[in-house]
Short mmCIF file of C-alpha atoms and ligand atoms in Angstrom, two decimals:
data_model
loop_
_atom_site.label_atom_id
_atom_site.label_comp_id
_atom_site.label_asym_id
_atom_site.label_seq_id
_atom_site.Cartn_x
_atom_site.Cartn_y
_atom_site.Cartn_z
CA MET C 1 116.30 88.20 69.51
CA LYS C 2 114.82 89.35 66.18
CA ILE C 3 111.39 90.97 66.26
CA ILE C 4 109.36 91.98 63.22
CA ILE C 5 106.28 94.12 63.81
CA ASP C 6 103.85 94.26 60.90
CA THR C 7 101.11 96.76 61.66
CA GLU C 8 99.31 96.04 58.36
CA ARG C 9 99.12 92.30 58.94
CA ARG C 10 98.74 92.96 62.67
CA THR C 11 101.39 90.44 63.62
CA LEU C 12 104.53 90.28 65.70
CA SER C 13 107.15 87.71 64.68
CA LEU C 14 109.88 86.53 66.96
CA GLY C 15 112.96 84.63 65.76
CA ASN C 16 114.35 83.85 62.31
CA GLY C 17 112.89 82.24 59.15
CA SER C 18 110.99 79.00 59.69
CA ALA C 19 111.84 79.10 63.42
CA ALA C 20 109.96 82.41 63.79
CA GLU C 21 106.93 82.43 66.07
CA THR C 22 104.18 84.78 64.96
CA VAL C 23 101.55 86.11 67.32
CA PRO C 24 98.67 88.56 66.80
CA LEU C 25 99.97 92.09 67.41
CA TYR C 26 96.95 93.28 69.36
CA GLU C 27 96.77 90.42 71.82
CA ARG C 28 98.25 89.93 75.25
CA GLN C 29 101.34 87.94 74.29
CA ALA C 30 102.61 90.64 71.92
CA PHE C 31 101.96 93.32 74.53
CA GLU C 32 103.93 91.37 77.14
CA LEU C 33 106.85 90.71 74.76
CA LEU C 34 107.09 94.37 73.80
CA SER C 35 106.67 95.49 77.41
CA ASP C 36 109.55 93.28 78.54
CA LEU C 37 111.75 94.73 75.82
CA TRP C 38 110.58 98.28 76.56
CA LEU C 39 111.49 97.79 80.21
CA LYS C 40 115.04 96.91 79.23
CA LEU C 41 115.30 99.87 76.86
CA SER C 42 113.91 102.15 79.54
CA TRP C 43 116.71 101.13 81.87
CA VAL C 44 119.33 102.07 79.28
CA GLN C 45 117.58 105.45 78.84
CA ARG C 46 117.39 106.01 82.63
CA TYR C 47 113.62 106.48 82.32
CA SER C 48 113.13 105.84 86.05
CA TYR C 49 115.43 108.79 86.75
CA THR C 50 112.87 111.29 85.44
CA PHE C 51 110.21 111.50 88.16
CA THR C 52 109.60 113.32 91.41
CA TRP C 53 107.12 112.73 94.23
CA MET C 54 106.02 115.91 95.99
CA GLY C 55 109.12 117.65 94.74
CA ARG C 56 111.72 114.99 95.54
CA PRO C 57 113.32 112.76 92.88
CA ILE C 58 112.02 109.17 93.08
CA ILE C 59 113.99 106.53 91.19
CA GLN C 60 111.34 103.94 90.29
CA HIS C 61 109.18 102.70 87.47
CA PRO C 62 105.71 104.27 87.67
CA GLU C 63 103.86 100.94 87.73
CA ASP C 64 105.87 99.79 90.74
CA LEU C 65 104.88 102.95 92.58
CA LEU C 66 101.20 102.42 91.81
CA ARG C 67 101.41 98.80 92.99
CA LEU C 68 103.22 99.90 96.16
CA GLN C 69 100.48 102.48 96.75
CA GLU C 70 97.86 99.71 96.46
CA ILE C 71 99.61 97.69 99.15
CA ILE C 72 100.18 100.63 101.48
CA TYR C 73 96.51 101.61 101.25
CA HIS C 74 95.41 98.01 101.81
CA LEU C 75 97.77 97.23 104.72
CA LYS C 76 97.72 100.67 106.34
CA PRO C 77 101.10 100.19 108.05
CA ASP C 78 102.06 102.06 111.20
CA VAL C 79 105.71 101.99 110.20
CA ILE C 80 107.45 101.76 106.82
CA ILE C 81 111.17 101.03 106.83
CA GLU C 82 113.07 101.73 103.62
CA THR C 83 116.77 101.12 102.98
CA GLY C 84 118.11 103.37 100.20
CA VAL C 85 116.97 106.99 100.53
CA ALA C 86 118.91 108.77 97.72
CA HIS C 87 116.94 112.04 97.14
CA GLY C 88 114.08 111.02 99.43
CA GLY C 89 111.24 110.68 96.91
CA SER C 90 110.24 107.19 97.94
CA LEU C 91 110.12 108.24 101.61
CA MET C 92 107.82 111.11 100.60
CA LEU C 93 105.55 108.70 98.74
CA SER C 94 105.10 106.54 101.83
CA ALA C 95 104.70 109.52 104.16
CA SER C 96 102.21 111.27 101.86
CA LEU C 97 100.02 108.17 101.75
CA MET C 98 100.13 107.81 105.53
CA LYS C 99 99.14 111.43 105.91
CA ALA C 100 96.31 111.13 103.37
CA MET C 101 95.01 107.95 105.04
CA GLY C 102 95.25 109.47 108.50
CA HIS C 103 97.09 106.33 109.54
CA GLY C 104 100.79 105.65 110.04
CA ARG C 105 103.32 106.95 112.55
CA VAL C 106 106.71 107.00 110.90
CA VAL C 107 108.69 106.30 107.73
CA ILE C 108 112.26 105.27 108.55
CA GLY C 109 114.84 105.90 105.81
CA VAL C 110 118.29 104.31 106.00
CA ASP C 111 121.15 105.26 103.69
CA ILE C 112 124.88 104.72 103.86
CA GLU C 113 125.37 108.29 102.65
CA ILE C 114 122.77 111.04 102.81
CA ARG C 115 124.32 113.81 100.76
CA PRO C 116 124.16 117.25 102.41
CA HIS C 117 121.94 118.82 99.71
CA ASN C 118 119.52 115.88 99.91
CA ARG C 119 119.43 116.01 103.71
CA ARG C 120 118.82 119.77 103.61
CA ASP C 121 115.92 119.46 101.13
CA ILE C 122 114.39 116.46 102.91
CA GLU C 123 114.57 118.26 106.27
CA ARG C 124 112.84 121.32 104.75
CA HIS C 125 110.02 119.25 103.27
CA GLU C 126 106.42 119.47 104.60
CA LEU C 127 106.46 115.73 105.34
CA PHE C 128 109.75 115.68 107.24
CA PRO C 129 107.97 115.45 110.66
CA MET C 130 106.81 111.95 109.62
CA LEU C 131 110.34 110.78 108.71
CA ARG C 132 113.33 109.43 110.61
CA LEU C 133 116.62 109.51 108.69
CA ILE C 134 119.35 107.09 109.75
CA GLU C 135 122.76 107.31 108.10
CA GLY C 136 124.92 104.19 107.93
CA ASP C 137 125.22 100.75 106.39
CA SER C 138 121.76 99.18 106.48
CA VAL C 139 123.07 95.93 107.98
CA SER C 140 125.31 97.46 110.66
CA ALA C 141 124.36 96.70 114.27
CA ARG C 142 124.26 100.43 115.10
CA VAL C 143 121.78 101.21 112.33
CA VAL C 144 119.56 98.21 113.08
CA ALA C 145 119.43 99.20 116.78
CA GLN C 146 118.29 102.70 115.75
CA VAL C 147 115.58 101.23 113.51
CA ALA C 148 114.45 98.85 116.26
CA ALA C 149 114.10 101.77 118.70
CA GLU C 150 111.42 103.29 116.41
CA VAL C 151 109.27 100.15 116.13
CA ARG C 152 106.71 99.11 118.76
CA PRO C 153 105.64 95.47 119.26
CA ALA C 154 102.06 95.95 117.99
CA ASP C 155 103.05 97.96 114.91
CA GLN C 156 102.03 96.86 111.43
CA VAL C 157 105.33 97.13 109.53
CA LEU C 158 106.21 97.13 105.81
CA VAL C 159 109.89 96.95 104.75
CA ILE C 160 111.30 98.07 101.39
CA LEU C 161 114.89 97.21 100.45
CA ASP C 162 116.32 99.58 97.83
CA SER C 163 119.99 100.05 98.74
CA ASP C 164 122.94 97.96 97.51
CA HIS C 165 121.33 95.49 95.08
CA SER C 166 123.99 92.77 95.17
CA ARG C 167 122.65 89.32 96.01
CA ALA C 168 124.87 89.11 99.11
CA HIS C 169 123.84 92.49 100.52
CA VAL C 170 120.12 91.99 99.85
CA ARG C 171 120.33 88.58 101.51
CA ARG C 172 121.97 90.20 104.55
CA GLU C 173 119.23 92.85 104.62
CA LEU C 174 116.55 90.17 104.38
CA GLU C 175 118.13 88.28 107.28
CA THR C 176 118.40 91.51 109.29
CA TYR C 177 115.03 93.15 108.58
CA HIS C 178 112.57 90.25 108.24
CA ARG C 179 112.03 90.22 112.00
CA PHE C 180 110.33 93.64 111.73
CA VAL C 181 107.76 92.50 109.13
CA SER C 182 104.24 91.89 110.44
CA VAL C 183 102.29 88.75 109.57
CA GLY C 184 100.48 89.40 106.28
CA SER C 185 102.82 92.25 105.40
CA TYR C 186 105.79 92.26 103.03
CA ILE C 187 109.51 92.79 102.78
CA VAL C 188 110.09 94.08 99.24
CA ALA C 189 113.45 93.32 97.61
CA THR C 190 113.34 95.83 94.76
CA ASP C 191 115.14 95.93 91.41
CA GLY C 192 115.28 92.21 90.60
CA ILE C 193 115.06 93.39 86.96
CA MET C 194 118.89 93.39 87.11
CA ARG C 195 118.75 89.70 86.17
CA GLU C 196 117.35 90.70 82.76
CA LEU C 197 119.78 93.59 82.17
CA TRP C 198 123.13 91.83 82.22
CA ASP C 199 123.64 91.99 78.43
CA LEU C 200 122.79 95.69 78.03
CA PRO C 201 125.14 98.69 77.94
CA ARG C 202 126.21 99.31 81.60
CA GLY C 203 125.05 95.78 82.49
CA HIS C 204 127.29 93.00 83.81
CA ALA C 205 127.25 89.24 83.11
CA SER C 206 127.39 88.50 86.85
CA TRP C 207 123.91 90.08 87.26
CA LYS C 208 122.35 86.89 85.86
CA GLU C 209 122.84 85.45 89.37
CA ASP C 210 123.94 88.46 91.39
CA ASN C 211 120.64 90.27 91.85
CA PRO C 212 117.89 90.95 94.44
CA ALA C 213 115.42 88.47 92.91
CA GLN C 214 117.91 85.66 93.51
CA ALA C 215 118.44 86.88 97.08
CA ALA C 216 114.67 86.77 97.62
CA ARG C 217 114.51 83.19 96.33
CA ASP C 218 117.46 82.18 98.53
CA PHE C 219 115.80 83.80 101.55
CA VAL C 220 112.41 82.10 101.24
CA ALA C 221 114.08 78.73 100.68
CA ALA C 222 115.59 79.12 104.16
CA HIS C 223 112.54 80.76 105.82
CA PRO C 224 109.29 78.79 105.42
CA ASP C 225 107.31 81.55 107.14
CA PHE C 226 107.82 83.72 104.04
CA ILE C 227 106.82 83.31 100.40
CA VAL C 228 107.59 85.22 97.22
CA GLU C 229 104.17 86.34 96.05
CA GLN C 230 103.19 89.14 93.72
CA PRO C 231 100.27 90.91 95.44
CA ALA C 232 96.95 90.30 93.68
CA TRP C 233 95.80 93.25 91.62
CA ARG C 234 92.99 95.03 93.38
CA PHE C 235 91.31 96.04 90.12
CA ASN C 236 91.60 94.38 86.73
CA GLU C 237 89.21 94.82 83.82
CA SER C 238 91.84 93.67 81.31
CA SER C 239 93.10 90.33 80.04
CA LEU C 240 96.50 91.05 81.65
CA SER C 241 97.74 89.24 84.72
CA ARG C 242 101.35 90.25 85.29
CA PRO C 243 102.91 93.61 86.06
CA ILE C 244 105.40 95.49 83.93
CA THR C 245 107.87 95.74 86.73
CA GLY C 246 111.41 96.53 87.78
CA TRP C 247 110.68 94.43 90.86
CA PRO C 248 110.24 90.78 89.72
CA ASP C 249 110.18 88.29 92.62
CA ALA C 250 110.39 91.26 94.97
CA TRP C 251 107.32 90.86 97.15
CA ILE C 252 108.03 88.53 100.08
CA ARG C 253 104.99 88.02 102.28
CA ARG C 254 105.12 86.89 105.89
CA LEU C 255 102.72 83.99 106.35
CA ARG C 256 103.12 83.34 110.10
C1 SAM L 301 118.50 103.30 94.15
S1 SAM L 301 119.00 104.45 95.37
C2 SAM L 301 117.53 104.58 96.35
C3 SAM L 301 116.39 105.18 95.61
C4 SAM L 301 115.18 105.56 96.45
N1 SAM L 301 114.69 104.46 97.25
C5 SAM L 301 114.10 106.05 95.54
O1 SAM L 301 113.14 105.30 95.27
O2 SAM L 301 114.18 107.18 95.05
C6 SAM L 301 120.09 103.47 96.35
C7 SAM L 301 120.63 104.14 97.61
O3 SAM L 301 121.16 103.10 98.44
C8 SAM L 301 122.25 103.61 99.17
N2 SAM L 301 123.08 102.50 99.64
C9 SAM L 301 123.99 101.77 98.94
N3 SAM L 301 124.57 100.84 99.73
C10 SAM L 301 123.98 100.96 100.94
C11 SAM L 301 124.13 100.27 102.19
N4 SAM L 301 125.02 99.29 102.34
N5 SAM L 301 123.36 100.65 103.24
C12 SAM L 301 122.46 101.67 103.11
N6 SAM L 301 122.29 102.35 101.96
C13 SAM L 301 123.03 102.01 100.90
C14 SAM L 301 122.93 104.58 98.19
O4 SAM L 301 123.67 105.56 98.92
C15 SAM L 301 121.75 105.15 97.41
O5 SAM L 301 121.34 106.40 97.94
#
């Protein structure tokens, strides 16, 4: 792709010569084109590896965290299940919102390997009493039984999948965890942005198909009670209508 930005003429041109498409620089289309490119560059720079939440590293794009916050506040879940703990920042985000809302019993974090220094710092954290840590493969029967033991039939449950992002593993997680999701709530298959990153340094051609967004599409095709649906923005005084997200096609809502 060739992009020419002319701040004097206030245009953005895409493509070569007579095939170039020119759009006004200060309108929505140019913003979206540049945002999509920025998102890819940010991945190469490991931008999402620069944040903490209440002291714990959280490996996400800021907009995705704000959108997740909107959904947590709106749904007020009793239980949040997240696969992929890493340093624990995303567990702290969920737990801190539950505490602030005065609603929510437990945040369950599942990881195949919780490194000793991460476990130590998570266990010392103010919010640890609201967490349950489960170590093991997210789709193993032992782990799923431990998760199930924490969930009560009337609980409002939100599930976030952020572990192994291969299409096959995410599909297995979707098959395993969708039964916990309450009607109207979501199972979020994060990091579908992989499908756009295959041609970048550290990317892989197989990611065009081998990604969480594809797993989400496969899952809903086999489960009519679920749809892929970006949650509506709860506030919007702009002309924009789509997020700048690392989680495309991630939000899978339970209809029935
Ligand atoms: C991207 S990190 C999670 C980031 C975290 N959710 C956050 O927002 O900060 C992915 C984690 O998934 C874990 N993981 C990889 N394969 C897994 C599996 N099969 N089951 C459970 N966890 C897995 C890794 O150990 C790693 O800690």
